[in-house]
């Protein structure tokens, strides 16, 4: 595939995320390399999320099974392109995001999945840097040791559709208590896929879940549960 541009689909799972979804889709509309399709997976929204998606020309996929793992998996299943890119509704991809992601896969035909960190928004700059550094050390380094290497990050990841097809029937898509990106990471590695994390592939994301004890505790419990599903490797 070196030298040829693969097609790309962007998957955004949502539930009652109309306002942040609007800002995410505006950022996708501004990409220098426009995605071939944007898929918004509605996981039972009662707000205007679907209307927002349709207003931006996104393809709406509905997933009745609750949970981010089920919603994200439904989006990956529906993707028609060579590459599947993933954002969350509160992601704000820079204008060169899709171009940089696609270029990496073109340059490296053996690469199966790629991810980068988030830069936390809506906090003072000194706190932003400290929070970002602490979180990514904990996630990529400490958790990475328990899942066989640096994990993918759901708000900023990409994979070849062929890689997804190798694990689509293995991921724990019906388990609401997991971190779907950690689970995906383990299954891709078990399938022999090559994953990379690029620290320079930054995407701004919301810091809200990390600024409250309940959010931090919830994330920690999900990480523990996900790791427990996969014996030490």
Coordinates of C-alpha atoms in Angstrom, one line a residue:
X1 CA 0.0 0.0 0.0
X2 CA 3.1 2.3 0.1
X3 CA 2.3 5.4 -1.9
X4 CA -1.4 4.8 -2.3
X5 CA -3.8 6.7 -0.1
X6 CA -6.1 4.3 1.8
X7 CA -9.7 5.4 2.5
X8 CA -10.6 6.3 6.1
X9 CA -13.7 6.2 8.2
X10 CA -14.0 8.1 11.5
X11 CA -16.1 6.5 14.2
X12 CA -17.6 8.6 17.0
X13 CA -19.7 6.8 19.6
X14 CA -22.2 9.1 21.5
X15 CA -24.9 9.1 24.1
X16 CA -26.5 12.5 24.9
X17 CA -23.3 14.3 23.6
X18 CA -25.0 16.8 21.3
X19 CA -22.9 19.9 22.3
X20 CA -19.4 18.3 22.3
X21 CA -20.3 16.3 19.2
X22 CA -21.1 19.5 17.4
X23 CA -17.6 20.8 18.1
X24 CA -16.0 17.5 17.2
X25 CA -17.7 17.4 13.9
X26 CA -16.8 21.0 13.1
X27 CA -13.2 20.0 13.7
X28 CA -13.6 17.0 11.3
X29 CA -15.2 19.3 8.7
X30 CA -12.0 21.4 8.9
X31 CA -9.6 18.5 8.2
X32 CA -7.1 19.1 5.4
X33 CA -7.7 15.5 4.4
X34 CA -11.4 15.0 4.7
X35 CA -12.5 11.5 5.9
X36 CA -14.3 9.4 3.4
X37 CA -17.0 8.9 5.9
X38 CA -17.9 9.9 9.4
X39 CA -19.9 7.4 11.4
X40 CA -21.7 8.6 14.6
X41 CA -23.0 5.7 16.7
X42 CA -26.0 6.6 18.7
X43 CA -26.2 4.6 21.9
X44 CA -29.7 5.7 23.0
X45 CA -29.4 9.5 23.1
X46 CA -32.4 11.5 24.2
X47 CA -30.9 14.8 23.2
X48 CA -30.1 16.3 19.7
X49 CA -27.0 14.1 19.0
X50 CA -28.6 12.4 16.0
X51 CA -29.8 15.7 14.5
X52 CA -26.3 17.2 15.0
X53 CA -24.7 14.2 13.3
X54 CA -27.1 14.4 10.3
X55 CA -26.6 18.1 10.0
X56 CA -22.9 17.5 9.4
X57 CA -23.5 14.7 6.9
X58 CA -22.4 11.9 9.2
X59 CA -23.8 8.4 8.8
X60 CA -25.8 7.5 11.9
X61 CA -25.6 3.9 13.2
X62 CA -27.9 3.0 16.1
X63 CA -26.7 0.5 18.8
X64 CA -29.3 -0.6 21.3
X65 CA -26.8 -2.5 23.5
X66 CA -25.7 0.0 26.2
X67 CA -22.1 0.8 26.7
X68 CA -19.2 2.4 25.0
X69 CA -17.7 -1.0 24.0
X70 CA -20.9 -2.0 22.1
X71 CA -21.2 1.4 20.5
X72 CA -17.6 1.6 19.3
X73 CA -17.7 -1.9 18.0
X74 CA -20.9 -1.2 16.1
X75 CA -19.1 1.7 14.4
X76 CA -16.1 -0.4 13.5
X77 CA -18.4 -3.1 12.1
X78 CA -20.1 -0.5 9.9
X79 CA -17.0 1.2 8.6
X80 CA -16.5 0.8 4.9
X81 CA -13.0 2.2 4.5
X82 CA -9.5 0.7 4.6
X83 CA -8.7 2.6 7.9
X84 CA -10.9 3.0 10.9
X85 CA -10.2 6.1 13.0
X86 CA -11.8 6.7 16.4
X87 CA -12.6 9.8 18.3
X88 CA -14.9 10.5 21.2
X89 CA -17.5 13.3 21.2
X90 CA -15.2 15.5 23.3
X91 CA -12.2 15.0 21.0
X92 CA -11.0 18.1 19.1
X93 CA -8.7 16.8 16.3
X94 CA -6.3 19.3 14.9
X95 CA -6.7 20.1 11.2
X96 CA -3.9 17.8 10.2
X97 CA -5.0 14.8 12.3
X98 CA -6.5 12.6 9.5
X99 CA -3.6 13.5 7.2
X100 CA -1.0 12.5 9.7
X101 CA -2.7 9.2 10.6
X102 CA -3.2 8.2 7.0
X103 CA 0.4 9.1 6.1
X104 CA 1.7 6.9 8.9
X105 CA -0.2 3.9 7.5
X106 CA 0.9 4.6 4.0
X107 CA 4.6 4.9 5.0
X108 CA 4.4 1.7 7.1
X109 CA 2.5 -1.1 5.5
X110 CA 3.2 -3.4 8.5
X111 CA 1.5 -1.1 11.0
X112 CA -1.8 -2.4 12.1
X113 CA -2.9 0.2 14.7
X114 CA -1.8 3.6 15.9
X115 CA -2.7 5.9 18.8
X116 CA -1.7 9.1 20.4
X117 CA -2.3 10.8 23.7
X118 CA -4.8 13.5 24.6
X119 CA -4.1 17.0 25.7
X120 CA -6.6 18.0 28.4
X121 CA -8.7 21.1 27.8
X122 CA -10.5 23.6 30.0
X123 CA -7.9 23.7 32.7
X124 CA -5.2 26.3 33.4
X125 CA -2.0 25.7 31.4
X126 CA 0.3 24.7 34.3
X127 CA -2.4 22.3 35.6
X128 CA -3.0 21.1 32.1
X129 CA 0.6 20.1 31.6
X130 CA 0.9 18.4 35.0
X131 CA -2.4 16.6 34.5
X132 CA -1.6 15.5 31.0
X133 CA 1.9 14.2 32.0
X134 CA 0.6 12.4 35.1
X135 CA -2.3 10.7 33.3
X136 CA -0.3 9.5 30.3
X137 CA 2.5 8.2 32.5
X138 CA -0.1 6.2 34.4
X139 CA -1.9 5.0 31.3
X140 CA 0.8 4.3 28.7
X141 CA 3.5 3.3 31.1
X142 CA 2.0 1.7 34.2
X143 CA -1.1 0.1 32.6
X144 CA 0.9 -0.7 29.5
X145 CA 3.1 -3.0 31.5
X146 CA 0.0 -5.0 32.4
X147 CA -1.3 -5.3 28.8
X148 CA 1.8 -6.2 26.9
X149 CA 2.8 -2.7 25.8
X150 CA 1.5 0.8 25.5
X151 CA -2.3 0.7 25.0
X152 CA -4.4 2.4 22.5
X153 CA -6.4 5.5 23.6
X154 CA -10.0 5.5 22.5
X155 CA -10.3 9.3 22.0
X156 CA -7.4 9.2 19.4
X157 CA -6.8 5.9 17.7
X158 CA -6.8 4.3 14.2
X159 CA -6.5 0.8 12.9
X160 CA -6.7 -1.1 9.6
X161 CA -10.1 -2.5 8.9
X162 CA -8.4 -5.9 8.3
X163 CA -7.0 -5.7 11.9
X164 CA -10.5 -5.1 13.3
X165 CA -11.9 -8.0 11.4
X166 CA -9.3 -10.3 13.1
X167 CA -10.7 -9.4 16.6
X168 CA -14.3 -8.3 16.0
X169 CA -15.7 -11.5 17.4
X170 CA -13.3 -11.6 20.4
X171 CA -13.7 -8.2 22.0
X172 CA -15.9 -7.9 25.1
X173 CA -18.4 -5.6 23.4
X174 CA -21.3 -6.4 25.7
X175 CA -19.3 -5.7 28.9
X176 CA -20.2 -2.1 30.2
X177 CA -17.5 -2.3 32.9
X178 CA -14.5 -2.4 30.6
X179 CA -12.2 0.2 29.0
X180 CA -12.9 -0.8 25.4
X181 CA -9.6 0.6 24.2
X182 CA -7.6 -1.5 26.6
X183 CA -9.6 -4.6 25.7
X184 CA -9.1 -3.8 22.0
X185 CA -5.4 -3.4 22.6
X186 CA -5.0 -6.8 24.2
X187 CA -7.0 -8.6 21.5
X188 CA -5.1 -7.0 18.7
X189 CA -1.8 -8.0 20.2
X190 CA -3.0 -11.5 20.8
X191 CA -3.9 -11.6 17.1
X192 CA -0.4 -10.7 16.1
X193 CA -1.1 -7.1 15.2
X194 CA 1.6 -4.4 15.5
X195 CA 0.6 -1.4 17.5
X196 CA 2.3 1.9 18.0
X197 CA 1.8 5.0 20.1
X198 CA 3.0 8.3 18.8
X199 CA 3.5 10.9 21.6
X200 CA 3.4 13.7 19.0
X201 CA 0.0 12.7 17.7
X202 CA -1.9 14.8 20.2
X203 CA -5.7 15.4 20.2
X204 CA -7.3 17.9 22.7
X205 CA -9.8 16.1 24.9
X206 CA -12.0 17.1 27.8
X207 CA -10.5 17.0 31.3
X208 CA -13.9 16.7 33.1
X209 CA -13.7 13.0 34.0
X210 CA -10.3 13.6 35.7
X211 CA -11.3 16.6 37.8
X212 CA -13.7 14.8 40.1
X213 CA -13.0 11.8 42.4
X214 CA -15.9 9.8 41.1
X215 CA -14.6 10.0 37.5
X216 CA -11.1 9.0 38.6
X217 CA -12.4 6.1 40.7
X218 CA -14.6 4.9 37.9
X219 CA -11.8 4.9 35.4
X220 CA -9.5 3.0 37.8
X221 CA -12.1 0.4 38.4
X222 CA -12.7 -0.1 34.7
X223 CA -9.0 -0.5 34.1
X224 CA -8.7 -3.1 36.9
X225 CA -11.7 -5.0 35.5
X226 CA -10.4 -5.0 32.0
X227 CA -6.9 -6.1 33.0
X228 CA -8.5 -8.9 35.1
X229 CA -10.2 -10.2 32.0
X230 CA -6.8 -10.9 30.5
X231 CA -4.3 -13.0 32.4
X232 CA -0.8 -11.5 32.9
X233 CA 1.2 -11.6 29.7

